[in-house]
Every structure is written in structure tokens, then in C-alpha cells.
PDB file of C-alpha atoms in Angstrom:
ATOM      1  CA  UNK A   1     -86.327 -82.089 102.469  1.00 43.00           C
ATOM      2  CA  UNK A   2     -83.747 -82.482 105.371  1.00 49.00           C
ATOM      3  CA  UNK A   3     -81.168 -85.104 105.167  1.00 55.00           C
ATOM      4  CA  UNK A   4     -79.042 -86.377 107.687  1.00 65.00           C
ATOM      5  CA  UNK A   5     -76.308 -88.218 107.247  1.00 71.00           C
ATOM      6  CA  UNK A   6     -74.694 -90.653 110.264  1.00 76.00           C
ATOM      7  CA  UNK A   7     -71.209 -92.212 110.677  1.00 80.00           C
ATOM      8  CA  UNK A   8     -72.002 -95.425 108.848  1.00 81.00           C
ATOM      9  CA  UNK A   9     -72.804 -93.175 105.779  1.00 80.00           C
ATOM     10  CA  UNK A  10     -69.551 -91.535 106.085  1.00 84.00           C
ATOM     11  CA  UNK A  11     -67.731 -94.243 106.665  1.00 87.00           C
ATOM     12  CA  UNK A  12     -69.452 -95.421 103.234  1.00 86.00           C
ATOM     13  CA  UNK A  13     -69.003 -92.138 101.103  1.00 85.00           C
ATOM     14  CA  UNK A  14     -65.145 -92.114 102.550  1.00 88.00           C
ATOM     15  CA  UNK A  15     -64.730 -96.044 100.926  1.00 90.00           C
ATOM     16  CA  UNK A  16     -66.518 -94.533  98.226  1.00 87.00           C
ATOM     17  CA  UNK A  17     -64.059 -91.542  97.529  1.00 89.00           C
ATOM     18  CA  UNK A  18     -61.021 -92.851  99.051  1.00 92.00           C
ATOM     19  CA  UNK A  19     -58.595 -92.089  95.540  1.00 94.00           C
ATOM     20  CA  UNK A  20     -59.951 -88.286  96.016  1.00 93.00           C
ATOM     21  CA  UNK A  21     -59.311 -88.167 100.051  1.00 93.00           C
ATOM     22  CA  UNK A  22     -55.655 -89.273  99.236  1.00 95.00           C
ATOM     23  CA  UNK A  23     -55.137 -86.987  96.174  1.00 95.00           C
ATOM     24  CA  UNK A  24     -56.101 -83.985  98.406  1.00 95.00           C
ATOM     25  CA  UNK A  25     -53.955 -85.139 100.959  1.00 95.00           C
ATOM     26  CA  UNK A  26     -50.835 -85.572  98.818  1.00 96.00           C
ATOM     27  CA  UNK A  27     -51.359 -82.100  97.334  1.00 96.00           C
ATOM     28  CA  UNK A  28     -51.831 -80.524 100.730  1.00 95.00           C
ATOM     29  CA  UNK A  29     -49.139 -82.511 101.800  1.00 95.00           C
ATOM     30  CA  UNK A  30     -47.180 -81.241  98.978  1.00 95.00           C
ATOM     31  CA  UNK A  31     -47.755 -77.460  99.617  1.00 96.00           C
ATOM     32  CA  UNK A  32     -46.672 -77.883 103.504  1.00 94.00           C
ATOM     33  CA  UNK A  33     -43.524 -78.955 102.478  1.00 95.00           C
ATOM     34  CA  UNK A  34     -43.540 -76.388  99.513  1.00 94.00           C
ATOM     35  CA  UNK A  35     -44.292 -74.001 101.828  1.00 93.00           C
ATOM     36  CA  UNK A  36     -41.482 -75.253 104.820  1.00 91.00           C
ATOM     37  CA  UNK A  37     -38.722 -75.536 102.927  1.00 91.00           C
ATOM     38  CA  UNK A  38     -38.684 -73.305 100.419  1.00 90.00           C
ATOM     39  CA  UNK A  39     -40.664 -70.281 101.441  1.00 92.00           C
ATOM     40  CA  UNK A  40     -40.453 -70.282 105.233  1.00 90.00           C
ATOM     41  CA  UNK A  41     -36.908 -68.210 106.475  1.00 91.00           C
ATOM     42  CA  UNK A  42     -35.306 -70.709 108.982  1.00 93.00           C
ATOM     43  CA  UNK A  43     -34.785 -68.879 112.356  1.00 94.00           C
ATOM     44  CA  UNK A  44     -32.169 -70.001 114.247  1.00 95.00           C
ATOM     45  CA  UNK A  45     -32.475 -69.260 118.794  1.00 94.00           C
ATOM     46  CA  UNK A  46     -29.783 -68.519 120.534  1.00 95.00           C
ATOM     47  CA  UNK A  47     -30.236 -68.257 124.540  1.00 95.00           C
ATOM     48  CA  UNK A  48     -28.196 -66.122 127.560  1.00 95.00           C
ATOM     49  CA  UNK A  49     -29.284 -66.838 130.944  1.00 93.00           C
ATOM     50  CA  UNK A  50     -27.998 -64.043 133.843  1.00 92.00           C
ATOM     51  CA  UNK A  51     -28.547 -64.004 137.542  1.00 87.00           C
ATOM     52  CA  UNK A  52     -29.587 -60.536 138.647  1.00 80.00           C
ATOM     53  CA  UNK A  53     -29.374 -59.313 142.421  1.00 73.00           C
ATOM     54  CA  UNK A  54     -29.695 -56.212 144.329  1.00 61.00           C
ATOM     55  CA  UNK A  55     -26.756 -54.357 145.131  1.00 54.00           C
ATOM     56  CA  UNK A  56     -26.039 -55.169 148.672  1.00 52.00           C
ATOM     57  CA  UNK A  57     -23.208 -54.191 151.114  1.00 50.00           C
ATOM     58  CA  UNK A  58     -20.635 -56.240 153.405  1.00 48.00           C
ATOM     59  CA  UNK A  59     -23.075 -54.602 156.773  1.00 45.00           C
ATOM     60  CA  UNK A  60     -26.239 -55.829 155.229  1.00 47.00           C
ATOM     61  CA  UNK A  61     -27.821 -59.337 155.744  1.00 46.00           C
ATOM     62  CA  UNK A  62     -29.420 -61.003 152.340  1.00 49.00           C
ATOM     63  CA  UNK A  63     -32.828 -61.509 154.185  1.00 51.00           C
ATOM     64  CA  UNK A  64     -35.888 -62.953 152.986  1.00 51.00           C
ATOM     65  CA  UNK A  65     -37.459 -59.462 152.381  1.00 57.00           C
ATOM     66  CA  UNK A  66     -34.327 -58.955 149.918  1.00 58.00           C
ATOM     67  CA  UNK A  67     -35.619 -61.506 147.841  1.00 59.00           C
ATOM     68  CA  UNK A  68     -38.855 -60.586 147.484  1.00 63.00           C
ATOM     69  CA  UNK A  69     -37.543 -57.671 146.249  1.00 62.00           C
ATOM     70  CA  UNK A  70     -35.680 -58.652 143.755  1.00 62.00           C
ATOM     71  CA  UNK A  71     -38.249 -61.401 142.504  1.00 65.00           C
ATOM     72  CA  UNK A  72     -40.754 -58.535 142.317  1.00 69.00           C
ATOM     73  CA  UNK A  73     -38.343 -56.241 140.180  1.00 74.00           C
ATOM     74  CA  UNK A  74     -37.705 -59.036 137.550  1.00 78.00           C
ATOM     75  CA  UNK A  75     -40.251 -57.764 135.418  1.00 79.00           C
ATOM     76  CA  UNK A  76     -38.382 -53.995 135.650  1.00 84.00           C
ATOM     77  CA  UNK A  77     -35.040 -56.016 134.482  1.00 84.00           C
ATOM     78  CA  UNK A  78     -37.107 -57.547 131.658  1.00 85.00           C
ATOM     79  CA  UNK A  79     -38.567 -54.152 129.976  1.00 88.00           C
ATOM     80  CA  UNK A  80     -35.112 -52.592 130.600  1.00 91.00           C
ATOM     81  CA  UNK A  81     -33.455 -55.337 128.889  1.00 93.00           C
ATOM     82  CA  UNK A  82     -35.517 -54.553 125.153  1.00 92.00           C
ATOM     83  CA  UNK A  83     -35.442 -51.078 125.951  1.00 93.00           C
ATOM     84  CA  UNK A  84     -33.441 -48.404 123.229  1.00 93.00           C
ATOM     85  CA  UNK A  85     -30.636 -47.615 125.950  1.00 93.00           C
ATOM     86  CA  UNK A  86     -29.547 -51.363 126.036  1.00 94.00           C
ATOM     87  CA  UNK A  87     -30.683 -52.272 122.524  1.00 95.00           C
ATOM     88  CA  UNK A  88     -28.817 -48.884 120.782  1.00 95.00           C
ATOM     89  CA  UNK A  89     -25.030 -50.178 121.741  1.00 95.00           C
ATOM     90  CA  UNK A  90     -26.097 -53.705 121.035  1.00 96.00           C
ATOM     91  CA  UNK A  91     -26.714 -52.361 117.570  1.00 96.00           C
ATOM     92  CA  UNK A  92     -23.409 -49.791 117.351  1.00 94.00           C
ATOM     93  CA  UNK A  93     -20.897 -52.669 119.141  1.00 94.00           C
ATOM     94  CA  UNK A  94     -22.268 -55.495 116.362  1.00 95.00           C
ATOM     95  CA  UNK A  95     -22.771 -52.641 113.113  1.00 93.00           C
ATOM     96  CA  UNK A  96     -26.600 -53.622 112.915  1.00 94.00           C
ATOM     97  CA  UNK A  97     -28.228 -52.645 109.983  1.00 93.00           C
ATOM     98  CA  UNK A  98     -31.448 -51.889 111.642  1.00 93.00           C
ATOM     99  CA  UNK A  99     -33.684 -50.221 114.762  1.00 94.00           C
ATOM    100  CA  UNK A 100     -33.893 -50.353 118.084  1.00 93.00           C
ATOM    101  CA  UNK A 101     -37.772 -51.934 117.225  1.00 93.00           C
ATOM    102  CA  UNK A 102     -36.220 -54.261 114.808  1.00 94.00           C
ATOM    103  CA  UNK A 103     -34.141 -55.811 117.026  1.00 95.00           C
ATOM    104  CA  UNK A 104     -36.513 -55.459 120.131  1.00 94.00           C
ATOM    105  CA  UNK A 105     -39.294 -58.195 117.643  1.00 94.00           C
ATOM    106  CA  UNK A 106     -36.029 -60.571 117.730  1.00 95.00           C
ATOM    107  CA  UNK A 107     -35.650 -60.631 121.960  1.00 95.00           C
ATOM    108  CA  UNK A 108     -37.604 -62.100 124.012  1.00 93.00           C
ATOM    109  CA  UNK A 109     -37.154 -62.424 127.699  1.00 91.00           C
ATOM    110  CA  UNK A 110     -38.401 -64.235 130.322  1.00 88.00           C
ATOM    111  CA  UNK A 111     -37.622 -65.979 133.756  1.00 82.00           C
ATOM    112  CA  UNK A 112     -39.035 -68.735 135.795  1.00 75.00           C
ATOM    113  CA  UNK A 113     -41.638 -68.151 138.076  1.00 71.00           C
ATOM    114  CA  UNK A 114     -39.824 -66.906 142.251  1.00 70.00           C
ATOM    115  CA  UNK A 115     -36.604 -67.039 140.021  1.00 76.00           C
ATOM    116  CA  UNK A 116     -34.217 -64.705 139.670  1.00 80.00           C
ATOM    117  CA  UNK A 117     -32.213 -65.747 136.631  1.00 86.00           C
ATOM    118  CA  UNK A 118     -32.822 -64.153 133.083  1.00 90.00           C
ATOM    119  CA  UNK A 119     -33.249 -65.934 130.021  1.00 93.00           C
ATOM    120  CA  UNK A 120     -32.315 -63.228 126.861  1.00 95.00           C
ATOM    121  CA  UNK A 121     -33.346 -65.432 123.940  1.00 95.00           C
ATOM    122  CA  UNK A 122     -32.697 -64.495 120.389  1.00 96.00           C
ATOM    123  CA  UNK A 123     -34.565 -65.946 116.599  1.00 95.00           C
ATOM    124  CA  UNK A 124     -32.525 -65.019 114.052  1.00 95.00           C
ATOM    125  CA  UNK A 125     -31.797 -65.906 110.075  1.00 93.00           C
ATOM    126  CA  UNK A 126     -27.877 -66.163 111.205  1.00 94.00           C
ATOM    127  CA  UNK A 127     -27.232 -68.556 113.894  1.00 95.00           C
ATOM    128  CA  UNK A 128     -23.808 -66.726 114.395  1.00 94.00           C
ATOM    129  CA  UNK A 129     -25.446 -63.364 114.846  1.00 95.00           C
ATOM    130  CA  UNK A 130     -27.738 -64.718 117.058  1.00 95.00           C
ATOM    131  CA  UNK A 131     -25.736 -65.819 119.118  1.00 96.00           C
ATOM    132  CA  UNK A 132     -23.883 -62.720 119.244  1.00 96.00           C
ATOM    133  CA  UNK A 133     -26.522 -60.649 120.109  1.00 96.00           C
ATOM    134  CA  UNK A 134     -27.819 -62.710 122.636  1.00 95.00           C
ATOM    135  CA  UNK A 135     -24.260 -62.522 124.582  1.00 96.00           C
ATOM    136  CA  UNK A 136     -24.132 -58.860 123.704  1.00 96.00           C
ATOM    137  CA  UNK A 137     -27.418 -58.191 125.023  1.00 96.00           C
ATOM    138  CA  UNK A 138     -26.784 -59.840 128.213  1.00 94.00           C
ATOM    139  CA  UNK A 139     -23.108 -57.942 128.343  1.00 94.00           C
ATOM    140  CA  UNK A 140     -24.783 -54.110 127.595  1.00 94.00           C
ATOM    141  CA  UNK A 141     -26.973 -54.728 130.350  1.00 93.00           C
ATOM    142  CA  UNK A 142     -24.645 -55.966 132.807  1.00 90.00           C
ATOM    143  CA  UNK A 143     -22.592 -52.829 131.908  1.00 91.00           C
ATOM    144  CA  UNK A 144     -25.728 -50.228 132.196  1.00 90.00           C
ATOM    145  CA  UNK A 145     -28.079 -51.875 134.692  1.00 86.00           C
ATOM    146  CA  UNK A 146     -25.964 -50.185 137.890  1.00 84.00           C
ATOM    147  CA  UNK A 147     -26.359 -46.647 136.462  1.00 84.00           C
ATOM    148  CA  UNK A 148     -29.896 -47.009 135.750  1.00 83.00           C
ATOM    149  CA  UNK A 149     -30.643 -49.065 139.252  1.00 79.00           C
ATOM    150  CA  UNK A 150     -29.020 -50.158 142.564  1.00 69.00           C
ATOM    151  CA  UNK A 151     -27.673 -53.329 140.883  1.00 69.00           C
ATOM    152  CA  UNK A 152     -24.342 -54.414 140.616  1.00 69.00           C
ATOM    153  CA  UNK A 153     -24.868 -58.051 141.356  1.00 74.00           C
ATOM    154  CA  UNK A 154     -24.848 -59.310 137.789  1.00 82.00           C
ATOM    155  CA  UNK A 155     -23.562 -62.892 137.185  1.00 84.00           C
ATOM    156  CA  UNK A 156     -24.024 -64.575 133.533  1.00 88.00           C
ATOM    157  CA  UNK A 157     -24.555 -68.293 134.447  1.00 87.00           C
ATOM    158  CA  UNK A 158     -24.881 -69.478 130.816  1.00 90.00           C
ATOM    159  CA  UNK A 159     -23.895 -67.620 127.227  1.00 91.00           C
ATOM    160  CA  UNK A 160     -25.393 -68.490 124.008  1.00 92.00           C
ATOM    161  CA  UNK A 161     -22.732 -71.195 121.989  1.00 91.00           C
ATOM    162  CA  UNK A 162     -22.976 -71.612 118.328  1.00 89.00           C
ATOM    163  CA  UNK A 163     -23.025 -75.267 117.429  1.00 86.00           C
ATOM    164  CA  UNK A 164     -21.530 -77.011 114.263  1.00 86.00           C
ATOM    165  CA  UNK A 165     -24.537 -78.010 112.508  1.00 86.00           C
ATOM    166  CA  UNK A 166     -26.981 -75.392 113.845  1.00 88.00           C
ATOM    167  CA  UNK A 167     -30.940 -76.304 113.555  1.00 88.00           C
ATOM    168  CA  UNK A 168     -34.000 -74.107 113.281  1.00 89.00           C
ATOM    169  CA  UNK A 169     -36.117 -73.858 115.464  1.00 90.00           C
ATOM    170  CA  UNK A 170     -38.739 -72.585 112.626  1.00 89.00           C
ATOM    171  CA  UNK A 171     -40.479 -73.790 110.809  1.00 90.00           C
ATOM    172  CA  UNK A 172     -41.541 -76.928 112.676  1.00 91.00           C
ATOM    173  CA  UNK A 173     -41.388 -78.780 109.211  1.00 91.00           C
ATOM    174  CA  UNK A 174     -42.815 -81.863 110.806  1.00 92.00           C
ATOM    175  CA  UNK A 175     -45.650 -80.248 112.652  1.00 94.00           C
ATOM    176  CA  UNK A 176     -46.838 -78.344 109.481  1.00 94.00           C
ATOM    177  CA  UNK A 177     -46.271 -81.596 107.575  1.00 95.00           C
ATOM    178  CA  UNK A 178     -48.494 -82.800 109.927  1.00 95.00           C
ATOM    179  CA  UNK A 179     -50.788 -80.167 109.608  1.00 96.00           C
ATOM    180  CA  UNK A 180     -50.685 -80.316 105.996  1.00 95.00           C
ATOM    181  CA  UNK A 181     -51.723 -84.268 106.064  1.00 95.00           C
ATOM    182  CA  UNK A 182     -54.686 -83.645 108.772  1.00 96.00           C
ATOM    183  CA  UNK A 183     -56.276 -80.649 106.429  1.00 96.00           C
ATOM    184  CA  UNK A 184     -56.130 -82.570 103.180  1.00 95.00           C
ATOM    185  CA  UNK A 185     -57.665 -85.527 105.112  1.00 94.00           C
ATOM    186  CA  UNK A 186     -60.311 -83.193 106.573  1.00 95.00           C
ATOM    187  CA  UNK A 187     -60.875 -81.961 102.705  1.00 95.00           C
ATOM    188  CA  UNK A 188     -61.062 -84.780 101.612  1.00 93.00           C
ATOM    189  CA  UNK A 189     -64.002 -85.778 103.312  1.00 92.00           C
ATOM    190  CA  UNK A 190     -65.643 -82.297 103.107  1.00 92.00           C
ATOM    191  CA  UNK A 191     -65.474 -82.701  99.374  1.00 93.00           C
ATOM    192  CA  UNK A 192     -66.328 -86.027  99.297  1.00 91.00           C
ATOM    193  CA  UNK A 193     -69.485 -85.739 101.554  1.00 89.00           C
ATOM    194  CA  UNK A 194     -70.387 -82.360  99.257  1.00 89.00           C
ATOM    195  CA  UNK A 195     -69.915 -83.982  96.104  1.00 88.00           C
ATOM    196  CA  UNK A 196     -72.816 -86.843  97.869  1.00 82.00           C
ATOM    197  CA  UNK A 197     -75.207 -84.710  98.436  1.00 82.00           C
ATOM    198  CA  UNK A 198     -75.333 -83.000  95.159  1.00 83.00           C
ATOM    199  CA  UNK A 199     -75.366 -86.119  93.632  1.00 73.00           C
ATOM    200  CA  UNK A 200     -78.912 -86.095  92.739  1.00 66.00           C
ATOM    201  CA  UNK A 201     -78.845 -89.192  90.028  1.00 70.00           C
ATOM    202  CA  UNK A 202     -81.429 -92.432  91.085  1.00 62.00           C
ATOM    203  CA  UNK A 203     -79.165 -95.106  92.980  1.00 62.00           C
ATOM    204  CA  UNK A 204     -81.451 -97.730  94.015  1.00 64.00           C
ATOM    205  CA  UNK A 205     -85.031 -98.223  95.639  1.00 62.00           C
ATOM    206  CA  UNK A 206     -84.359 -96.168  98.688  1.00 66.00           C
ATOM    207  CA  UNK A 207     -83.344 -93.337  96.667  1.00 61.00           C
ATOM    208  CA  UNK A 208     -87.041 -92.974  94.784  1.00 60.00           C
ATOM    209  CA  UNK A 209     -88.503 -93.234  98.209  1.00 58.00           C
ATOM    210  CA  UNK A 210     -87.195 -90.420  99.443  1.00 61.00           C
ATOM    211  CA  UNK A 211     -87.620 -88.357  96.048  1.00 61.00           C
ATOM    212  CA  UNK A 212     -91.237 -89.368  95.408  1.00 64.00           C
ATOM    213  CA  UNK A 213     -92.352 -90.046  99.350  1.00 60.00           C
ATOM    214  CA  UNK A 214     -94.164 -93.013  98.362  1.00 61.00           C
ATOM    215  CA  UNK A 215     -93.130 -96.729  98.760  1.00 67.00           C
ATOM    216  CA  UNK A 216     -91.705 -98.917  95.543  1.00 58.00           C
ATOM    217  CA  UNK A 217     -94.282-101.969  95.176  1.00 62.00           C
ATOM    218  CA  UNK A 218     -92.458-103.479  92.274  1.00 58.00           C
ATOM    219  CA  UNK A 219     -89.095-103.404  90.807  1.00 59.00           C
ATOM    220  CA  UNK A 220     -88.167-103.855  86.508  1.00 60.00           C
ATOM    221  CA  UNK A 221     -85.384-106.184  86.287  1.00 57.00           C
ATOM    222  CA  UNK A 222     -82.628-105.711  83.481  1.00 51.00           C
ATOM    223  CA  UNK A 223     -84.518-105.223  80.027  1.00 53.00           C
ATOM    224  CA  UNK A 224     -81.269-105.562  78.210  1.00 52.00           C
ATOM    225  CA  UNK A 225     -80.101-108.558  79.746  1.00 55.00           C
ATOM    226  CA  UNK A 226     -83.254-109.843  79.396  1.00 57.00           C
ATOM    227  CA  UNK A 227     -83.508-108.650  75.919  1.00 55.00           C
ATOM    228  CA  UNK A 228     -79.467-110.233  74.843  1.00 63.00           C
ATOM    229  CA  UNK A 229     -81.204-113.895  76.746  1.00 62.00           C
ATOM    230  CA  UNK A 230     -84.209-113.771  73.977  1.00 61.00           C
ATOM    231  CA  UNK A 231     -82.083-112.541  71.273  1.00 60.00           C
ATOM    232  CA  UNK A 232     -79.189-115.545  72.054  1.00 70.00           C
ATOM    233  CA  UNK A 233     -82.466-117.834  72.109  1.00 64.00           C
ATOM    234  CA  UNK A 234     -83.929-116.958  69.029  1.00 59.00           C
ATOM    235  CA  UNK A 235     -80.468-117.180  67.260  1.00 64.00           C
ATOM    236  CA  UNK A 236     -79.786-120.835  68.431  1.00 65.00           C
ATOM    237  CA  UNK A 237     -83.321-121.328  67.227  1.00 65.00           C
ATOM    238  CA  UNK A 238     -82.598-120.229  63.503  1.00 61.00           C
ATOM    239  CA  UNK A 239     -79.693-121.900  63.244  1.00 62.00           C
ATOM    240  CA  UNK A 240     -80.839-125.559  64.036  1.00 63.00           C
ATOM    241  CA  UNK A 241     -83.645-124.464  61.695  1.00 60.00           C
ATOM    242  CA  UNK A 242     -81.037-123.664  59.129  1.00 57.00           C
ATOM    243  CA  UNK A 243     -79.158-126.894  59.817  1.00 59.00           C
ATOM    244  CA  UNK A 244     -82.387-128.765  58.966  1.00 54.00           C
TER     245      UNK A 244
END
């Protein structure tokens, strides 16, 4: 037999099992934050932003077809910038305890779109050695980039700061609170609406309806109350007889 179940149901079975929607939440809440702040490694970011140009000399005019140039080699600035030969003396000046690849997983790099600047991010566990390596990063390169390429036009516009009270950047505690409170919720009703339809006891008159397929013509009130009335009646009854 199919059943189907619309929002006024659900909106019944939720009113229903409203304690065991909010017990699911709380727990799920509960492991989110659990799982935030105590099992979660804060990362702390640390961002370097240089301005990279072609190498151009006193004769030569900075035309239009000099940008384009540049903008298009952006992307060659971006692999070189994660790549061993910048990343190895990042690791020798700062006494790294770890690989070229280890390293390259904490960098990312990017730049705006017909921009030529640079941003050298850095997540790491140490806010101070994030910010070093950003800097450091940005520093190797603008040492090596004009013996690997015509480029000695390197200007750092920004360099990566540590601030007093550093914050993390992850986890998002809030969001996965959030997260936490919206996936209970949505348990909550799973369970709720699951734990309705195996519910196979015999509510009311609609209920034998559907189990039997055949309409109720009559309905037996409350025996036992009816029962308790006669029983109340008959004991009023022997008393006044017992008075007499």
C-alpha cells in the first residue's frame, strides 16, 4: 500500500516529535563545536602582494602590446612562484622542517583578472611563520625571477604583518556551527517522519480504513468509563439500601 505523506502531515509529526528534533539538534550541535574547537588545527593566512613587470629599457616605450604581455605571462610567474627553485631557499633561509611539496600545499597564488599584481598567500598552524614565509616567498622570487626570465621589474606593494591577537581563518566555527544546527534539524525530521511510518499501532477511524479498505459504520465508545459510571451507580445504590 503506498502512502504519501503532505506538508500538513509533517508539520503534524514535527509538533508531534518536537523534544526528539531538538535533542538531535543539540547533540549535532554539540559535535560541531566538539569537532571546531578541539579537533580542527586552526590555520592562520598570511598574504604578500608583488607587482611584476617586464624588464624594459630607458629606449623602449611601455606600449599597450607590453602589457598584454605581461598579463598573459602571469600564470608563468604563478607556477614559478611554488616551484622547488623558489620554494628550496624559502625552506634553507627559514630552517623548514619539511619538502618542497609540503610547503608548495601551504601557497597558494593568485591575481586579479588583466592585473598584474601577485597575491602569495600562506595557511599555516603559526601565524608568525606564516607570515614569514609569505614575505620570504615573495623576497626568493624577486631575487631569482631575473635569472630565470627577462624580469627585473619587481615591486612588493604589500608584505604579510603579524597582528597582536591573530585569528584563524579555519575552521569557520560559526559556519560549521551552523552546519551542525541545520543537519540535526534535518535528522530530526528524517527520524521523526521514519519512526511515523513504522508506527503501525491503530490511532483512530482513519487508520482502520486504510488497514482494512473498508469504511467504519459504527464506533464502541469507552467500555471502562462506561463500566467505572455503572459501577459508581450501583455503589450509591447499595449504600442508600444499607442506610435503610
Amino acid at each position: 500500500m503506498e502512502e504519501t505523506i503532505s506538508l500538513h502531515d509533517i508539520a503534524k509529526i514535527i509538533r508531534k516529535r518536537l523534544l526528539l528534533i531538538i535533542i538531535l539538534m543539540i547533540l549535532s550541535i554539540g559535535i560541531a563545536i566538539g569537532i571546531s574547537f578541539y579537533l580542527l588545527t586552526p590555520l592562520y593566512q598570511a598574504n604578500t602582494q608583488i607587482l611584476v613587470n617586464q624588464n624594459s629599457g630607458p629606449e623602449e616605450v611601455y606600449s599597450w602590446q607590453t602589457t598584454e604581455t605581461d598579463l598573459r605571462l602571469i600564470n608563468t610567474y604563478n607556477v614559478i612562484i611554488t616551484s622547488p627553485v623558489i620554494l628550496t631557499p624559502v625552506i634553507e633561509e627559514l630552517k623548514l622542517n619539511m619538502t618542497p611539496g609540503q610547503l608548495m600545499n601551504q601557497i597558494s597564488v593568485s591575481s586579479e583578472s588583466e592585473s598584474k599584481v601577485v597575491n602569495i598567500g600562506v595557511l599555516n598552524s603559526d601565524p608568525e611563520l606564516a607570515v614569514n614565509i609569505s614575505n620570504t616567498v615573495a623576497e626568493v622570487f624577486k631575487e631569482q625571477i631575473p635569472k630565470l626570465m627577462s624580469v627585473d621589474n619587481i615591486t612588493i606593494l604589500s608584505v604579510a604583518k603579524l597582528s597582536d591577537i591573530p585569528n584563524p581563518v579555519k575552521p569557520n566555527k560559526t559556519l560549521n556551527i551552523a552546519i551542525g544546527a541545520i543537519i540535526g534539524f534535518m535528522l530530526g525530521i528524517g527520524v521523526a517522519i521514519l519512526l511515523e511510518i513504522l508506527d503501525a499501532t491503530v490511532k483512530n477511524e482513519s487508520d482502520i480504513e486504510e488497514l482494512i479498505g473498508l469504511p467504519v459504520i459504527g464506533v464502541v465508545g469507552f467500555i471502562v468509563e462506561e463500566k467505572e459510571k455503572r459501577l459508581s451507580l450501583f455503589s450509591r445504590r447499595a449504600r442508600r439500601n444499607l442506610n435503610v
